[in-house]
Coordinates of C-alpha atoms and ligand atoms in Angstrom, one line a residue:
P63 CA -111.6 88.7 -133.3
R64 CA -114.4 88.3 -134.3
S65 CA -118.6 89.4 -133.7
P66 CA -120.9 87.8 -131.1
E67 CA -122.5 86.6 -134.1
M68 CA -119.4 84.5 -135.8
K69 CA -118.8 83.1 -132.2
S70 CA -122.9 81.8 -132.0
R71 CA -122.5 80.6 -136.1
A72 CA -119.5 78.5 -134.8
M73 CA -121.0 76.5 -132.3
G74 CA -121.5 73.7 -134.1
V75 CA -124.5 70.9 -133.5
P76 CA -126.6 70.3 -130.3
L77 CA -129.2 72.0 -132.4
L78 CA -131.9 70.2 -130.7
L79 CA -131.0 70.8 -127.9
L80 CA -131.4 74.1 -128.3
V81 CA -134.0 74.0 -129.8
V82 CA -135.6 71.2 -126.8
L83 CA -134.5 74.3 -125.2
G84 CA -137.0 76.3 -126.6
S85 CA -134.5 78.8 -127.5
A86 CA -134.8 78.9 -131.3
E87 CA -133.3 81.8 -132.4
S88 CA -130.0 80.9 -131.2
A89 CA -130.8 77.8 -133.2
F90 CA -131.8 78.7 -136.4
R91 CA -128.0 81.6 -135.7
A92 CA -125.8 77.6 -134.3
H93 CA -126.6 76.8 -137.7
R94 CA -126.9 79.2 -140.3
R95 CA -125.7 78.1 -143.6
Y96 CA -125.8 80.6 -146.1
T97 CA -127.7 79.4 -149.5
P98 CA -126.3 80.4 -152.8
D99 CA -128.6 83.6 -153.6
W100 CA -127.9 87.2 -153.5
P101 CA -130.3 87.8 -149.8
S102 CA -128.3 85.5 -147.3
V103 CA -124.7 85.7 -149.2
D104 CA -125.5 89.3 -148.5
S105 CA -127.1 89.0 -145.4
R106 CA -123.9 87.4 -143.3
P107 CA -121.8 89.8 -140.8
L108 CA -119.1 90.9 -141.7
P109 CA -116.2 90.1 -139.9
D110 CA -115.1 92.7 -137.5
W111 CA -111.5 92.6 -137.9
F112 CA -112.4 94.4 -141.6
D113 CA -113.2 97.8 -140.1
K114 CA -110.8 98.2 -137.5
A115 CA -107.8 97.5 -139.5
K116 CA -109.0 101.5 -141.2
F117 CA -105.4 100.6 -143.4
G118 CA -104.2 98.7 -146.0
V119 CA -101.3 97.9 -148.5
F120 CA -103.0 97.4 -152.0
V121 CA -99.8 95.3 -154.4
H122 CA -100.0 95.1 -158.1
W123 CA -97.5 92.0 -159.7
G124 CA -97.5 90.7 -162.2
V125 CA -96.1 90.1 -166.1
F126 CA -96.9 93.8 -166.4
S127 CA -94.5 95.1 -164.8
V128 CA -92.2 93.4 -167.2
P129 CA -93.1 95.9 -169.8
A130 CA -93.0 98.4 -166.7
W131 CA -94.9 100.8 -169.6
G132 CA -99.0 102.9 -169.5
S133 CA -100.3 101.2 -166.9
E134 CA -101.0 97.0 -166.0
W135 CA -103.1 96.9 -169.0
F136 CA -100.4 96.9 -171.4
W137 CA -101.3 93.9 -173.0
W138 CA -105.1 95.1 -173.3
H139 CA -103.6 98.4 -174.2
W140 CA -101.2 96.4 -177.3
K141 CA -103.3 93.7 -178.7
G142 CA -107.1 94.4 -177.6
Q143 CA -107.3 97.7 -179.1
G144 CA -104.2 98.1 -181.0
S145 CA -103.6 101.6 -179.5
P146 CA -100.9 103.4 -181.6
D147 CA -99.1 104.0 -178.9
Y148 CA -98.5 100.2 -177.2
M149 CA -98.0 99.4 -180.8
R150 CA -95.2 101.7 -181.3
F151 CA -93.9 100.8 -178.1
M152 CA -93.7 96.9 -178.9
S153 CA -92.3 98.6 -182.7
D154 CA -89.0 100.6 -181.3
N155 CA -88.2 98.0 -178.4
Y156 CA -88.7 94.6 -179.1
P157 CA -88.0 92.3 -182.2
P158 CA -90.7 91.4 -184.4
G159 CA -93.2 88.7 -183.5
F160 CA -92.5 89.3 -180.1
S161 CA -95.8 88.2 -178.3
Y162 CA -96.6 89.3 -174.8
A163 CA -96.2 85.4 -173.4
D164 CA -92.3 86.1 -173.9
F165 CA -92.3 89.2 -171.2
G166 CA -92.7 85.4 -169.5
P167 CA -89.5 84.3 -168.5
Q168 CA -88.6 88.0 -167.6
F169 CA -90.9 88.5 -164.6
T170 CA -87.2 87.4 -162.4
A171 CA -88.2 88.8 -159.5
H172 CA -85.0 87.8 -158.4
F173 CA -84.1 90.2 -155.4
F174 CA -87.9 89.6 -154.1
D175 CA -87.3 89.6 -150.4
P176 CA -91.3 89.2 -148.6
E177 CA -90.0 89.2 -145.0
N178 CA -88.5 92.9 -146.6
W179 CA -91.2 93.6 -147.9
A180 CA -93.7 93.0 -145.5
D181 CA -90.9 94.2 -143.0
L182 CA -92.1 98.0 -144.9
F183 CA -95.7 97.1 -145.2
Q184 CA -96.0 97.0 -141.3
A185 CA -93.6 100.1 -140.8
S186 CA -96.7 101.4 -142.6
G187 CA -99.0 101.2 -140.1
A188 CA -101.1 98.8 -142.6
K189 CA -103.0 95.9 -140.5
Y190 CA -104.0 94.1 -144.1
V191 CA -101.9 93.9 -147.6
V192 CA -103.9 92.2 -151.0
L193 CA -101.7 90.7 -153.3
T194 CA -102.7 90.5 -156.8
A195 CA -102.5 86.4 -157.2
K196 CA -103.8 86.7 -160.5
H197 CA -104.2 89.7 -163.4
H198 CA -106.8 90.1 -166.4
E199 CA -103.2 89.1 -168.2
G200 CA -104.2 84.8 -166.4
F201 CA -100.9 84.9 -165.2
T202 CA -100.6 83.1 -161.7
N203 CA -98.1 84.6 -158.9
W204 CA -99.1 81.0 -157.6
P205 CA -98.5 77.1 -158.6
S206 CA -101.6 76.6 -160.1
P207 CA -102.4 73.5 -161.2
V208 CA -105.1 74.8 -164.0
S209 CA -102.6 77.4 -165.4
W210 CA -100.6 75.4 -167.2
N211 CA -97.2 77.5 -168.8
W212 CA -98.4 81.1 -167.3
N213 CA -98.0 80.8 -163.1
S214 CA -95.1 81.7 -161.2
K215 CA -94.1 78.5 -160.3
D216 CA -92.7 77.6 -164.4
V217 CA -92.6 80.7 -165.5
G218 CA -90.2 83.6 -164.7
P219 CA -89.8 83.1 -160.6
H220 CA -89.8 79.9 -160.5
R221 CA -91.2 80.9 -156.9
D222 CA -94.3 80.3 -155.1
L223 CA -94.7 84.6 -154.7
V224 CA -98.2 84.4 -153.6
G225 CA -97.4 81.7 -150.7
E226 CA -94.1 82.8 -149.3
L227 CA -95.3 86.4 -148.9
G228 CA -98.5 85.2 -147.4
T229 CA -95.7 84.0 -144.6
A230 CA -93.7 87.0 -144.1
I231 CA -97.1 89.1 -143.8
R232 CA -98.4 86.7 -141.1
K233 CA -95.1 87.4 -138.8
R234 CA -95.9 90.3 -138.0
N235 CA -99.5 89.8 -137.4
I236 CA -101.2 91.8 -139.7
R237 CA -104.1 90.3 -142.2
Y238 CA -103.8 89.0 -145.9
G239 CA -105.8 89.4 -148.4
L240 CA -105.5 88.1 -152.3
Y241 CA -107.2 90.2 -155.2
H242 CA -108.8 87.6 -158.0
S243 CA -109.8 88.7 -161.7
L244 CA -112.6 87.1 -162.3
F245 CA -112.3 87.2 -166.8
E246 CA -109.5 87.1 -168.1
W247 CA -108.4 89.5 -171.2
F248 CA -107.4 86.9 -174.0
H249 CA -108.1 82.8 -172.3
P250 CA -109.8 80.7 -174.3
L251 CA -111.9 79.1 -173.2
Y252 CA -113.9 83.3 -171.9
L253 CA -113.3 84.3 -175.1
L254 CA -116.0 80.7 -176.0
D255 CA -117.9 81.8 -173.3
K256 CA -118.5 85.3 -174.9
K257 CA -119.3 84.4 -177.8
N258 CA -122.3 82.1 -177.1
G259 CA -123.8 84.7 -174.7
F260 CA -122.0 83.2 -171.7
K261 CA -125.0 80.4 -171.8
T262 CA -121.9 78.2 -171.5
Q263 CA -119.4 77.7 -168.1
H264 CA -115.7 76.6 -170.0
F265 CA -114.1 78.9 -168.4
V266 CA -115.3 79.0 -165.3
A267 CA -115.6 75.0 -164.8
A268 CA -112.2 75.1 -165.8
K269 CA -110.2 77.9 -164.8
T270 CA -112.0 80.4 -162.8
M271 CA -113.9 78.7 -159.8
P272 CA -110.3 75.5 -159.7
E273 CA -108.5 78.5 -158.7
L274 CA -110.0 80.6 -156.8
Y275 CA -110.8 77.0 -154.3
D276 CA -107.6 76.5 -154.5
L277 CA -106.4 79.9 -153.2
V278 CA -109.1 78.9 -150.1
N279 CA -108.0 75.7 -149.6
R280 CA -103.7 76.1 -150.0
Y281 CA -103.7 80.0 -148.7
K282 CA -106.8 80.4 -146.2
P283 CA -106.8 83.7 -147.3
D284 CA -108.4 86.8 -145.1
L285 CA -109.6 88.6 -148.0
I286 CA -110.5 88.3 -151.1
W287 CA -111.2 90.8 -153.7
S288 CA -113.2 90.2 -156.5
D289 CA -112.3 92.0 -160.2
G290 CA -112.8 91.2 -163.5
D291 CA -116.5 90.7 -162.6
W292 CA -118.0 93.2 -165.3
E293 CA -118.8 91.9 -168.3
S294 CA -121.2 88.9 -168.0
P295 CA -123.7 88.4 -165.0
D296 CA -122.8 86.5 -161.6
T297 CA -125.3 83.8 -162.8
Y298 CA -122.9 82.6 -165.2
W299 CA -119.8 82.9 -162.9
N300 CA -121.9 81.3 -160.0
S301 CA -120.9 83.3 -158.1
T302 CA -123.1 82.5 -155.1
D303 CA -122.2 79.0 -155.3
F304 CA -119.1 80.2 -154.6
L305 CA -119.9 82.8 -152.0
S306 CA -121.9 79.9 -149.8
W307 CA -119.4 77.6 -149.9
L308 CA -117.1 80.1 -148.0
Y309 CA -119.6 81.4 -145.6
N310 CA -120.6 77.6 -144.4
D311 CA -117.8 74.8 -145.2
S312 CA -114.3 76.9 -146.4
P313 CA -111.1 76.9 -143.3
V314 CA -111.7 80.6 -143.5
K315 CA -115.6 80.6 -142.9
D316 CA -115.5 82.6 -140.0
E317 CA -112.7 85.3 -140.8
V318 CA -113.3 85.8 -145.0
V319 CA -113.7 89.2 -145.7
V320 CA -114.5 89.8 -149.6
N321 CA -115.4 92.1 -151.3
D322 CA -119.2 93.5 -153.9
R323 CA -117.2 92.7 -157.6
W324 CA -119.0 90.0 -158.7
G325 CA -120.8 90.2 -161.6
V326 CA -122.2 92.6 -163.4
N327 CA -124.6 95.4 -161.2
C328 CA -122.4 93.3 -158.3
S329 CA -121.2 96.5 -157.1
C330 CA -122.1 98.5 -154.4
Q331 CA -125.2 96.2 -153.5
H332 CA -123.6 92.8 -153.0
G333 CA -121.3 91.0 -151.4
G334 CA -119.2 91.3 -148.5
Y335 CA -118.0 95.4 -147.5
Y336 CA -118.2 98.2 -150.9
N337 CA -115.7 99.5 -153.1
C338 CA -118.4 101.0 -155.3
E339 CA -115.5 102.1 -157.6
D340 CA -112.1 102.6 -157.6
R341 CA -111.3 106.1 -155.1
F342 CA -115.0 105.8 -154.7
Q343 CA -115.2 108.9 -152.4
P344 CA -119.1 108.8 -150.3
S345 CA -120.4 112.3 -149.9
R346 CA -122.1 111.1 -147.1
L347 CA -121.2 108.7 -144.4
P348 CA -122.7 105.4 -146.1
D349 CA -125.0 102.6 -144.0
H350 CA -122.5 100.2 -145.2
K351 CA -119.0 98.7 -145.1
W352 CA -117.0 100.1 -147.9
E353 CA -113.5 100.6 -149.1
M354 CA -112.0 103.4 -150.9
C355 CA -109.2 101.5 -152.8
T356 CA -106.2 104.0 -154.9
T357 CA -102.7 103.9 -156.3
V358 CA -99.8 106.2 -155.1
D359 CA -98.9 106.4 -159.0
R360 CA -102.7 108.9 -159.4
Q361 CA -101.7 107.4 -163.8
S362 CA -101.2 102.9 -163.0
W363 CA -101.2 100.0 -160.2
G364 CA -98.7 97.9 -162.0
Y365 CA -95.5 99.7 -161.9
R366 CA -94.1 102.1 -164.8
R367 CA -90.9 103.0 -166.0
N368 CA -92.4 106.3 -167.6
M369 CA -94.3 107.4 -164.1
M370 CA -93.2 111.0 -163.3
M371 CA -93.4 112.7 -160.5
A372 CA -96.1 114.9 -161.3
D373 CA -98.3 111.7 -161.3
V374 CA -97.2 110.7 -158.1
A375 CA -99.6 111.8 -154.8
D376 CA -97.8 113.5 -152.3
E377 CA -98.2 113.2 -148.5
A378 CA -100.4 115.3 -147.3
E379 CA -102.7 114.9 -149.9
I380 CA -102.5 110.9 -149.3
I381 CA -102.7 111.4 -145.3
A382 CA -106.4 113.9 -145.8
E383 CA -108.1 111.0 -148.1
L384 CA -106.6 108.7 -145.7
V385 CA -108.3 111.4 -143.1
Q386 CA -111.9 111.6 -145.0
T387 CA -112.6 107.4 -145.6
V388 CA -111.9 106.6 -142.1
S389 CA -114.0 109.1 -141.0
L390 CA -117.0 108.5 -143.4
G391 CA -116.3 104.4 -142.3
G392 CA -114.2 103.5 -144.8
N393 CA -111.1 101.5 -145.3
Y394 CA -107.6 102.6 -146.9
L395 CA -106.8 100.7 -149.7
L396 CA -102.7 102.4 -151.0
N397 CA -101.4 100.9 -154.1
I398 CA -98.0 100.7 -154.8
G399 CA -97.0 98.2 -157.8
P400 CA -93.1 96.6 -156.9
T401 CA -90.7 95.9 -160.6
K402 CA -90.8 92.6 -162.0
D403 CA -88.0 92.2 -160.2
G404 CA -89.5 92.6 -157.2
L405 CA -87.8 96.5 -156.0
I406 CA -90.0 98.5 -154.2
A407 CA -89.5 102.3 -155.4
P408 CA -87.8 104.9 -152.7
I409 CA -90.9 106.9 -154.2
F410 CA -93.3 104.7 -152.8
Q411 CA -91.2 103.6 -149.8
E412 CA -91.5 107.0 -148.3
R413 CA -94.8 107.3 -149.5
L414 CA -95.9 103.9 -147.7
L415 CA -93.7 105.1 -144.2
A416 CA -95.0 108.6 -143.7
V417 CA -98.2 106.7 -143.8
G418 CA -97.1 105.0 -141.2
K419 CA -94.7 107.9 -139.5
W420 CA -99.0 110.0 -139.2
L421 CA -100.1 106.6 -138.2
N422 CA -98.0 105.9 -134.9
I423 CA -99.0 109.2 -133.6
S424 CA -102.0 109.9 -135.1
G425 CA -103.1 105.8 -135.2
E426 CA -105.3 105.9 -131.6
A427 CA -108.2 108.2 -133.6
V428 CA -107.7 105.9 -136.7
Y429 CA -107.4 102.1 -135.7
A430 CA -111.0 100.9 -134.5
S431 CA -112.7 104.4 -134.6
K432 CA -116.2 104.8 -135.9
P433 CA -117.5 107.8 -137.2
W434 CA -118.6 110.4 -135.6
R435 CA -122.0 111.5 -134.4
V436 CA -120.6 114.6 -137.6
Q437 CA -118.4 113.5 -140.1
S438 CA -117.0 116.9 -140.5
E439 CA -117.1 120.7 -140.5
K440 CA -118.2 122.5 -143.2
N441 CA -115.4 123.7 -145.2
A442 CA -114.3 120.1 -144.9
S443 CA -111.1 121.0 -143.4
V444 CA -111.5 118.6 -139.5
W445 CA -112.8 115.1 -139.7
Y446 CA -114.2 113.7 -136.9
T447 CA -113.8 110.3 -136.0
S448 CA -114.7 108.8 -132.2
K449 CA -114.2 106.3 -129.2
G450 CA -115.9 105.3 -126.8
S451 CA -116.6 108.5 -125.5
V452 CA -113.6 110.4 -127.3
V453 CA -114.4 112.0 -129.9
Y454 CA -111.5 113.1 -132.3
A455 CA -110.8 115.8 -134.6
I456 CA -108.6 115.5 -137.2
F457 CA -107.6 119.3 -139.6
L458 CA -106.1 119.6 -142.1
H459 CA -104.9 123.4 -142.7
W460 CA -103.6 125.2 -138.8
P461 CA -104.9 128.6 -138.5
E462 CA -103.0 130.9 -139.3
N463 CA -104.4 133.0 -136.0
G464 CA -103.2 129.0 -133.9
V465 CA -107.2 129.1 -133.0
L466 CA -109.1 126.0 -134.4
N467 CA -113.0 126.9 -134.0
L468 CA -115.1 123.8 -134.6
Q469 CA -118.8 124.0 -135.2
S470 CA -120.1 120.6 -134.1
P471 CA -119.2 118.9 -130.6
K472 CA -120.5 120.4 -127.7
T473 CA -119.0 120.7 -124.5
T474 CA -119.7 119.7 -120.8
S475 CA -118.3 121.3 -117.7
S476 CA -116.3 118.3 -117.3
A477 CA -115.0 119.2 -121.2
Q478 CA -110.7 118.3 -121.9
I479 CA -108.6 118.9 -125.0
T480 CA -105.6 117.6 -125.6
M481 CA -103.6 117.2 -128.7
L482 CA -101.7 113.8 -129.9
G483 CA -98.4 114.2 -129.7
I484 CA -98.6 116.3 -127.5
Q485 CA -98.5 116.2 -123.5
K486 CA -100.5 119.7 -121.5
D487 CA -104.0 119.6 -121.9
L488 CA -105.6 123.4 -124.9
K489 CA -107.3 125.6 -123.2
W490 CA -110.2 126.0 -124.7
S491 CA -113.1 128.6 -124.3
T492 CA -116.9 128.8 -126.0
N493 CA -119.1 132.0 -127.6
P494 CA -122.4 131.0 -128.9
Q495 CA -121.5 132.7 -132.5
E496 CA -118.2 130.2 -132.6
G497 CA -118.8 127.3 -130.4
L498 CA -115.5 126.0 -129.5
L499 CA -112.6 127.4 -130.0
I500 CA -109.3 125.7 -129.3
Y501 CA -105.9 127.2 -128.4
L502 CA -103.7 125.2 -130.2
P503 CA -99.9 125.1 -129.1
P504 CA -97.7 128.0 -130.1
S505 CA -94.6 125.4 -131.6
P506 CA -92.5 126.0 -134.5
P507 CA -93.8 122.9 -137.1
S508 CA -90.7 121.0 -136.4
A509 CA -91.3 120.5 -132.9
L510 CA -95.5 119.2 -133.9
P511 CA -96.2 115.2 -133.7
V512 CA -96.9 115.9 -136.8
E513 CA -96.3 117.0 -140.1
F514 CA -99.8 117.6 -141.3
A515 CA -103.9 116.7 -140.2
W516 CA -103.0 116.8 -136.4
T517 CA -105.4 115.1 -134.5
I518 CA -107.1 117.1 -131.1
K519 CA -108.9 114.5 -128.7
M520 CA -111.7 115.3 -127.0
T521 CA -113.8 114.1 -123.8
G522 CA -116.4 115.1 -122.1
V523 CA -118.4 116.2 -125.4
E524 CA -121.3 115.6 -127.2
Ligands
NAG122 C1 -93.8 104.7 -133.4 O1 -92.6 105.2 -132.8 C2 -91.7 104.7 -132.0 C3 -91.1 105.1 -130.8 O2 -90.7 106.2 -131.3 C4 -91.0 103.5 -132.4 O3 -90.6 102.8 -131.3 C5 -92.1 102.4 -133.3 O4 -90.9 101.9 -134.6 C6 -92.8 103.1 -134.7 N1 -93.5 102.7 -134.7 C7 -93.2 102.8 -136.0 C8 -94.9 102.2 -136.9 O5 -93.3 103.6 -137.4
NAG123 C1 -122.8 77.0 -161.2 O1 -123.3 76.3 -160.4 C2 -125.2 75.8 -160.8 C3 -126.2 75.4 -160.4 O2 -125.3 75.0 -159.1 C4 -124.4 74.3 -161.3 O3 -125.2 73.4 -162.2 C5 -123.5 74.4 -162.4 O4 -122.3 72.9 -162.4 C6 -122.1 74.5 -161.9 N1 -120.9 75.5 -162.7 C7 -119.8 75.8 -162.4 C8 -118.9 75.8 -163.6 O5 -119.1 75.5 -161.0
NAG124 C1 -127.9 95.3 -165.4 O1 -128.0 97.0 -164.1 C2 -128.5 97.8 -165.7 C3 -129.1 99.4 -165.3 O2 -130.2 99.2 -164.2 C4 -129.9 96.8 -166.6 O3 -130.4 97.2 -167.6 C5 -129.5 95.9 -166.8 O4 -129.6 94.7 -167.5 C6 -128.8 95.3 -165.5 N1 -127.8 94.1 -166.6 C7 -127.7 92.5 -165.2 C8 -126.8 91.2 -166.5 O5 -128.2 92.5 -165.3
NAG125 C1 -112.3 125.2 -141.6 O1 -112.8 125.6 -140.6 C2 -112.4 125.9 -140.0 C3 -113.3 125.3 -138.3 O2 -114.6 126.2 -138.6 C4 -111.8 126.5 -138.9 O3 -111.4 126.3 -137.8 C5 -110.8 126.7 -140.9 O4 -110.1 128.3 -140.7 C6 -111.7 126.3 -141.9 N1 -110.7 125.7 -142.9 C7 -110.3 126.8 -143.8 C8 -108.4 126.5 -145.1 O5 -111.0 127.4 -144.6

């Protein structure tokens, strides 16, 4: 799907003809080229598949999945900060002199079955999947020609992980996104540029830009999830040069979506959609498309063996976050971390499948929905979405007396009210003090279509 703007921009050559015909505006749009500056790059309309998608799965996978302890920032905590916990973990469990690079060969991905992962992601109801192509450790999950001896083809799996997962994901008509860290904690050229106050661009020229262009040309991602931008300005990264190429001339120019992490102070201000901070939860409807990224293991994005049950978000919590995010116009990107041998822990499978089960009934109120006039009732236990003239109210707590009270919808005489997953119309009434009263079906919990977050569908309301 493309937005109308995208179609007209893709129309092509007859600039002169259009000018002759006097349609200056469409000529401008037909030949719209973005220049490498924020006002131009920011003016690009977001391809509309992204807003419709609503739910994606984020996958953090790399050499950090080998120590699998603490978090995916393992190397930084150990060598960058010299954190005592991490130093002790290493001295207790590894021989003296063992380096982070020595974890590389143990990242085997031995049981990685991309079809299997893709089946799981499909069953979760995700419309896009974002894989870490390269995290801050610099290890590339594809055979990057400029990541000598620190990539998944030469070391560890001896496979092209980015390519293999992409093929499986796309077979299922799921959009494929790539996470890419601009900076690398310990790359010598990055450290040199940093020492030079980011007045030199050795690292950008030798690593960042060649790899970004390679990722786009090779894998044609639908989304680039940029990160690791916060130490240096976008002018160091040449971010607007890359983005203007991406939007003007790249093989994905019409469909690609990017986030907002492209240099100091870009977050929440520049780029495509906004992530703002991790786990961003605005309190009001933002005026710019956004995405909330969060992770099932609340303490880590990468897999870690010391995860405790108490750290794992439960199903009701995950679904409530998804509902709230979508009501506020956002997308929900939920992360899981696979193991070093390419397996996804059953607890993560269970959480993803729970979302899929819920979306199977409630997806009508989520996918391709738009925020409604009101986002939630005052106590935040009812959230609204809409689709054309249909209004959906998703309620998180089943009222004890079986009567759901909604203040915001104004009913007309033709109003019709149902619950998704249940065929028959629900009875309702209104009164001036309480607003709309909906009499919920007197079913036992086991007969309800979903276990949490039930959806009321209303037509003929304003
Ligand atoms: C949704 O439910 C239908 C009918 O039970 C089933 O065939 C389908 O596989 C389910 N889809 C998901 C994503 O669970
Ligand atoms: C960054 O962009 C400037 C201006 O377009 C260009 O002169 C420079 O070579 C670029 N640097 C890198 C590392 O690509
Ligand atoms: C980022 O914003 C802060 C606060 O407004 C400002 O002090 C700083 O100079 C900005 N940094 C850059 C690189 O623009
Ligand atoms: C929150 O408000 C709704 C709508 O007014 C009401 O039905 C529900 O009982 C309230 N829930 C809680 C937990 O207060």
